[in-house]
Short mmCIF file of C-alpha atoms in Angstrom, two decimals:
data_model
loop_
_atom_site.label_atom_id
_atom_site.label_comp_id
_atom_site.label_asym_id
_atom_site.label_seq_id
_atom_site.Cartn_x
_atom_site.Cartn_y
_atom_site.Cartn_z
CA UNK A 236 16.67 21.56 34.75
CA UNK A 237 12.83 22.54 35.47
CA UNK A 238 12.51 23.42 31.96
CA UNK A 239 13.95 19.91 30.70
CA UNK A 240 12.03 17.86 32.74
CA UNK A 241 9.02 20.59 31.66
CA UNK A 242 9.62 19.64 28.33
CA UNK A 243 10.08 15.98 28.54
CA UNK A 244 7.01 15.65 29.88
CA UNK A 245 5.55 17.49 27.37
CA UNK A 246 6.53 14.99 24.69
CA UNK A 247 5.83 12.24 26.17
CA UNK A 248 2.15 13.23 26.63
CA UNK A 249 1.93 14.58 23.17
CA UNK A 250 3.48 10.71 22.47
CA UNK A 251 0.86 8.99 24.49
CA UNK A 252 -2.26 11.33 22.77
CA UNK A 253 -1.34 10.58 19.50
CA UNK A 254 -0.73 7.01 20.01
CA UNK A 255 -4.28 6.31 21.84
CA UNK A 256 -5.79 8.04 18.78
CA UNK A 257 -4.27 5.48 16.40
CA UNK A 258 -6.29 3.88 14.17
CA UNK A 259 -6.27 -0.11 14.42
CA UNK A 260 -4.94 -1.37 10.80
CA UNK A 261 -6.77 -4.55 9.59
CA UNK A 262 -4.55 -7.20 8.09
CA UNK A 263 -3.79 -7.16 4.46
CA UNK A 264 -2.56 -11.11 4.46
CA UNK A 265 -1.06 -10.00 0.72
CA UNK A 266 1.07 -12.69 -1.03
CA UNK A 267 3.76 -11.26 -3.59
CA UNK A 268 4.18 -14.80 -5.02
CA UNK A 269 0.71 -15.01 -6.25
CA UNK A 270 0.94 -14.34 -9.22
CA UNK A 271 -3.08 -14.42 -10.33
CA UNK A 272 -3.98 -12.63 -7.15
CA UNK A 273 -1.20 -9.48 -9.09
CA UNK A 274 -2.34 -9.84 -12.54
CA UNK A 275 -6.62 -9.30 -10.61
CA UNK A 276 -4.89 -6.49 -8.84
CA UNK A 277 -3.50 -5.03 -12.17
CA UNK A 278 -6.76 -5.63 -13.62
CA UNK A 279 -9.19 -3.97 -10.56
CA UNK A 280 -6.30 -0.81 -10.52
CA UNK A 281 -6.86 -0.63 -14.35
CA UNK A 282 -10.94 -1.19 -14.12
CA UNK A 283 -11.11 1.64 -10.71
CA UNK A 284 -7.89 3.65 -10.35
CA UNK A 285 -6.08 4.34 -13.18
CA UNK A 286 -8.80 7.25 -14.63
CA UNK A 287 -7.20 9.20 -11.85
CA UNK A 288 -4.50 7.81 -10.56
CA UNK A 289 -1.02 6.21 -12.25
CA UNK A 290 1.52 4.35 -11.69
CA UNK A 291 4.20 5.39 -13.78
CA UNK A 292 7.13 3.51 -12.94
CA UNK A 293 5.68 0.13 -14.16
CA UNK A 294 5.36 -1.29 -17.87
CA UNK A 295 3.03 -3.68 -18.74
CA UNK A 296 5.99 -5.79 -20.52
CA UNK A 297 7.82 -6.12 -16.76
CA UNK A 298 4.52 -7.08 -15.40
CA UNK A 299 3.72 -10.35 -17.70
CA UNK A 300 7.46 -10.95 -16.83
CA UNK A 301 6.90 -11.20 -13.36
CA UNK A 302 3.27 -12.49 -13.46
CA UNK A 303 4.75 -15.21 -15.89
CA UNK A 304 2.20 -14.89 -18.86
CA UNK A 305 2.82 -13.68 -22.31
CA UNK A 306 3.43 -10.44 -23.07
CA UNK A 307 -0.20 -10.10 -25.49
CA UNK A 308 -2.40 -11.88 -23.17
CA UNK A 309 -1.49 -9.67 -20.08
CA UNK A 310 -2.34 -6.51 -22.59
CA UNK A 311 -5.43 -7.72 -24.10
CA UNK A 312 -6.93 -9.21 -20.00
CA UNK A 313 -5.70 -5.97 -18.01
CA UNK A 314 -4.42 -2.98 -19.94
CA UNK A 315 -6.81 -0.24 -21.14
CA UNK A 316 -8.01 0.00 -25.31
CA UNK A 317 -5.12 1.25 -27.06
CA UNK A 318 -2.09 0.45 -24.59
CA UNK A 319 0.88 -1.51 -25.52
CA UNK A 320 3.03 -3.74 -23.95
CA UNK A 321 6.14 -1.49 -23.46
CA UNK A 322 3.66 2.09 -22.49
CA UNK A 323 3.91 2.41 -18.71
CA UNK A 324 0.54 3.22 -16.81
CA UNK A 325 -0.36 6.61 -17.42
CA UNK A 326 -3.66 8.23 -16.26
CA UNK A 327 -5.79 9.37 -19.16
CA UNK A 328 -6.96 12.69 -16.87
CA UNK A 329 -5.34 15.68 -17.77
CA UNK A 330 -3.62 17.95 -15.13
CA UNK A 331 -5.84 21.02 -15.70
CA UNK A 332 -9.17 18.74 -15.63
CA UNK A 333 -8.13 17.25 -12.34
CA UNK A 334 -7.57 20.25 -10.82
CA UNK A 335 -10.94 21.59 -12.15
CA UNK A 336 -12.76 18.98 -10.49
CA UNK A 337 -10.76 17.98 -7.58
CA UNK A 338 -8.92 20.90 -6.49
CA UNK A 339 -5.76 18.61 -7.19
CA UNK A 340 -4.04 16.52 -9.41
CA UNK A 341 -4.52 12.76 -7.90
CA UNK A 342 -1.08 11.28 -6.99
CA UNK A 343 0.70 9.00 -8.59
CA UNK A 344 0.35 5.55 -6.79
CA UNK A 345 3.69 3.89 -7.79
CA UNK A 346 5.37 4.22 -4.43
CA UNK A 347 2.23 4.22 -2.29
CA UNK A 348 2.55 0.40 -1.27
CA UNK A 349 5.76 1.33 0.28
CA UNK A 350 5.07 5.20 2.05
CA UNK A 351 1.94 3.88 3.20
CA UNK A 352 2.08 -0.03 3.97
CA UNK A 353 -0.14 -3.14 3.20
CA UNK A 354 -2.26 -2.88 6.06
CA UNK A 355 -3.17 0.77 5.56
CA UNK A 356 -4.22 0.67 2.04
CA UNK A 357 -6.53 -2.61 3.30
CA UNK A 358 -8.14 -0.64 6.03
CA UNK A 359 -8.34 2.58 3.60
CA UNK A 360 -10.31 1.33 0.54
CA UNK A 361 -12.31 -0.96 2.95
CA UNK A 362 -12.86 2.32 5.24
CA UNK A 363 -15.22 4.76 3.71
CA UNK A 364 -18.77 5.58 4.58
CA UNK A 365 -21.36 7.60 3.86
CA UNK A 366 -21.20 11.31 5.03
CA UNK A 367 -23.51 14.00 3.75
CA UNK A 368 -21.28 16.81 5.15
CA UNK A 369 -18.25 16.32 2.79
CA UNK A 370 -18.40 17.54 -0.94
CA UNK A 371 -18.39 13.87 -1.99
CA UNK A 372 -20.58 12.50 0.05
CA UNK A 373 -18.33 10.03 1.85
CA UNK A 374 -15.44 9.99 4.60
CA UNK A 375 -12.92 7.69 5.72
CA UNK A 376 -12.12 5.74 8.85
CA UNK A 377 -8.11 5.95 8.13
CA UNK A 378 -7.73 9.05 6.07
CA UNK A 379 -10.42 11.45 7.67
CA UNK A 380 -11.71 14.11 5.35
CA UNK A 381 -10.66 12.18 2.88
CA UNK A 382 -10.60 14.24 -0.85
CA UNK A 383 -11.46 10.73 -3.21
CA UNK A 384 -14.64 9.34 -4.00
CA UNK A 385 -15.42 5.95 -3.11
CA UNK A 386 -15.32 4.14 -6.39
CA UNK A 387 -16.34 1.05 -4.75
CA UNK A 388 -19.48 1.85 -3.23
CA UNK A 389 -21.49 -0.19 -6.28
CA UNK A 390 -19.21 -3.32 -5.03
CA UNK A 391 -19.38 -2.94 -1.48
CA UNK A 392 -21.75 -1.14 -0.60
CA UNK A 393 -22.70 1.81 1.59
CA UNK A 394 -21.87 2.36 5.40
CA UNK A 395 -22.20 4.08 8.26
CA UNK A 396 -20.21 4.98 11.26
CA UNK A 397 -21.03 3.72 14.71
CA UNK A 398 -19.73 6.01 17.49
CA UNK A 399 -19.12 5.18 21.08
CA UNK A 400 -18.07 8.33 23.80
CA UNK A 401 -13.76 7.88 24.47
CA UNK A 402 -13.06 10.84 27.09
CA UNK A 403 -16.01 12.34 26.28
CA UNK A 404 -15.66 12.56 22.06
CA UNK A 405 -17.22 10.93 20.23
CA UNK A 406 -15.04 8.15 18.04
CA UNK A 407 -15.71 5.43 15.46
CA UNK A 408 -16.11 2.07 16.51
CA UNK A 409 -16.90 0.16 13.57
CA UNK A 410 -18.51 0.70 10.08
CA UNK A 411 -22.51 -0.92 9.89
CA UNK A 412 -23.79 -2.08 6.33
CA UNK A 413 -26.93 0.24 5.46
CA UNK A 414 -26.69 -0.90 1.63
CA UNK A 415 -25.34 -3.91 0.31
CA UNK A 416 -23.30 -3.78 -2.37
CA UNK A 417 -22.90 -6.15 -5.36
CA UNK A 418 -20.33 -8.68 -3.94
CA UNK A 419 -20.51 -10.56 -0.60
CA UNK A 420 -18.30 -9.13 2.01
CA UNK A 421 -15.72 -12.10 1.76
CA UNK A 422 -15.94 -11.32 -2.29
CA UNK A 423 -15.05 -7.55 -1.45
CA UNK A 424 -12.15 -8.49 1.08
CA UNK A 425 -10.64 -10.40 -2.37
CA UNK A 426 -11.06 -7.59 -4.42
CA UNK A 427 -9.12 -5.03 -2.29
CA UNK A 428 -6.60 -8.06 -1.26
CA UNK A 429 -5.77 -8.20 -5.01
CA UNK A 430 -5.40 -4.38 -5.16
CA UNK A 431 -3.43 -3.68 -2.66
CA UNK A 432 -1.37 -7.11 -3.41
CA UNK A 433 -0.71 -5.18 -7.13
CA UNK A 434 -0.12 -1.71 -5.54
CA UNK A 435 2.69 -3.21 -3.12
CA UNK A 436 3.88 -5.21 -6.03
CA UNK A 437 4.66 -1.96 -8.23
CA UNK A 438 6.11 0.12 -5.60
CA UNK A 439 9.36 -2.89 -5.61
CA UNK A 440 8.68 -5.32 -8.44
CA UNK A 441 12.23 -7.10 -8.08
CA UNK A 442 11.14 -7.23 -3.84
CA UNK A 443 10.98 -11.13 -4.39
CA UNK A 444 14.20 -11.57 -6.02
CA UNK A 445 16.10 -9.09 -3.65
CA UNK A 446 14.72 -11.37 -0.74
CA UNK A 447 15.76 -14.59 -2.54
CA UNK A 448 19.43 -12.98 -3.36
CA UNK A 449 19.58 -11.42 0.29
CA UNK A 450 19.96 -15.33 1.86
CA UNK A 451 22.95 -16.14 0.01
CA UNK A 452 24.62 -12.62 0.56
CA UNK A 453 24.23 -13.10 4.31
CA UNK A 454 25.46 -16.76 3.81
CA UNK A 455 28.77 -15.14 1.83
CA UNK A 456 29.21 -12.60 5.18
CA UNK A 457 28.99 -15.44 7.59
CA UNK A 458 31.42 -17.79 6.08
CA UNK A 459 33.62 -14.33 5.32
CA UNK A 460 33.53 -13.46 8.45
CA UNK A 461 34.67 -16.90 9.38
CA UNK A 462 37.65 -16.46 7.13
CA UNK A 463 38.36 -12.96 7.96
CA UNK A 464 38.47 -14.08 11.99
CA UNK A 465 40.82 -16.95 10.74
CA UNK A 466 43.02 -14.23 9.43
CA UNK A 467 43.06 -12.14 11.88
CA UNK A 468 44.40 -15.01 14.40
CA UNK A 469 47.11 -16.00 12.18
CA UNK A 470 48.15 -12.33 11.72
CA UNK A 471 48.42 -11.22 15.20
CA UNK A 472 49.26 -14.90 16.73
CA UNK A 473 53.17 -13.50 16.87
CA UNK A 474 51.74 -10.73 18.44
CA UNK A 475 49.96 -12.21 20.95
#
């Protein structure tokens, strides 16, 4: 019995630790049905990301389809030279050159908006700073010791942590502007809005839809239900 109580206390501390050293997620206030703020997205992920990173599971065809705009137009305002509207969105970095220079091949990004969430892809690319011990020369707020470069620091700028003492460590307690970047802050917040509006987009394109559809399947339960309990009473009413 000592050791179960032993042990229950152990997890519940561990539980309490790891919650107090949460980081706070800023709000992403994406909007699926927006369909310019996902075809800006599509075009910053194509502009910043998609040297690295892909997102494999999307074509350019089902994206005018759901953005609403023709097929040639979405290719010649957000895919890459040379893409076409059926080619899905392949990284142009080769395996062994990615692990030459990064240690790793970056991940595909397809599912991200889903493992990860809105809010923590917000607070991530809005989260790095300037750190002269890491091989890159930056860190990140969300993601510490983070392995990616920050490929917005032309845009947003550079920044610096500003600690305060929590049980006697030191912790971040916000991020300070020591260079500004080439877009106003609310300018930035747009940018990675769009982004992370696209990458949430990709990981269920047909999210939309399935929400519409889901209303009237829940309408069919209820009124089957309704019938079903109907049946039931004049089945069993002898019974009873």
């Amino acid at each position: 019995m000592k050791r179960l109580i032993t042990l229950f206390l152990l997890v519940t501390l561990s539980f309490c630790g790891y919650a107090s050293e949460e980081i706070e997620l800023q709000d992403a206030n994406i909007d699926l049905s927006d369909s310019k703020s996902l075809e800006r997205g599509a075009k910053h992920f194509v502009t910043y990301c998609l040297g690295c990173h892909s997102v494999k599971h999307i074509r350019y065809q089902r994206m005018a389809l759901d953005f609403g705009i023709d097929e040639k137009q979405l290719v010649k305002d957000v895919a890459p030279e040379g893409a076409g509207v059926y080619d899905q969105m392949y990284t142009a970095m080769n395996k062994h050159d990615a692990e030459k220079w990064f240690g790793v091949q970056p991940p595909d990004l397809s599912l991200i908006g889903r493992s990860r969430g809105a809010d923590w892809l917000y607070s991530y690319l809005k989260g790095f700073y300037a750190d002269k011990t890491k091989p890159l020369g930056t860190n990140n707020t969300v993601f510490k010791d983070v392995g990616m470069p920050n490929v917005f620091w032309e845009l947003q700028g550079q920044q610096k942590p500003v600690f305060h003492l929590v049980d006697g460590q030191q912790q971040i307690e916000k991020l300070s502007m020591i260079e500004p970047g080439k877009l106003s802050e609310q300018e930035f917040d747009l940018l990675v809005t769009d982004l992370v509006n696209f990458l949430v987009y990709v990981g269920e394109p047909i999210q939309l839809e399935r929400q519409r559809l889901g209303k009237y399947v829940l309408f069919f339960l209820l009124i089957f239900s309704v019938i079903a309990y109907k049946l039931k009473k004049e089945y069993w009413k002898d019974i009873d």
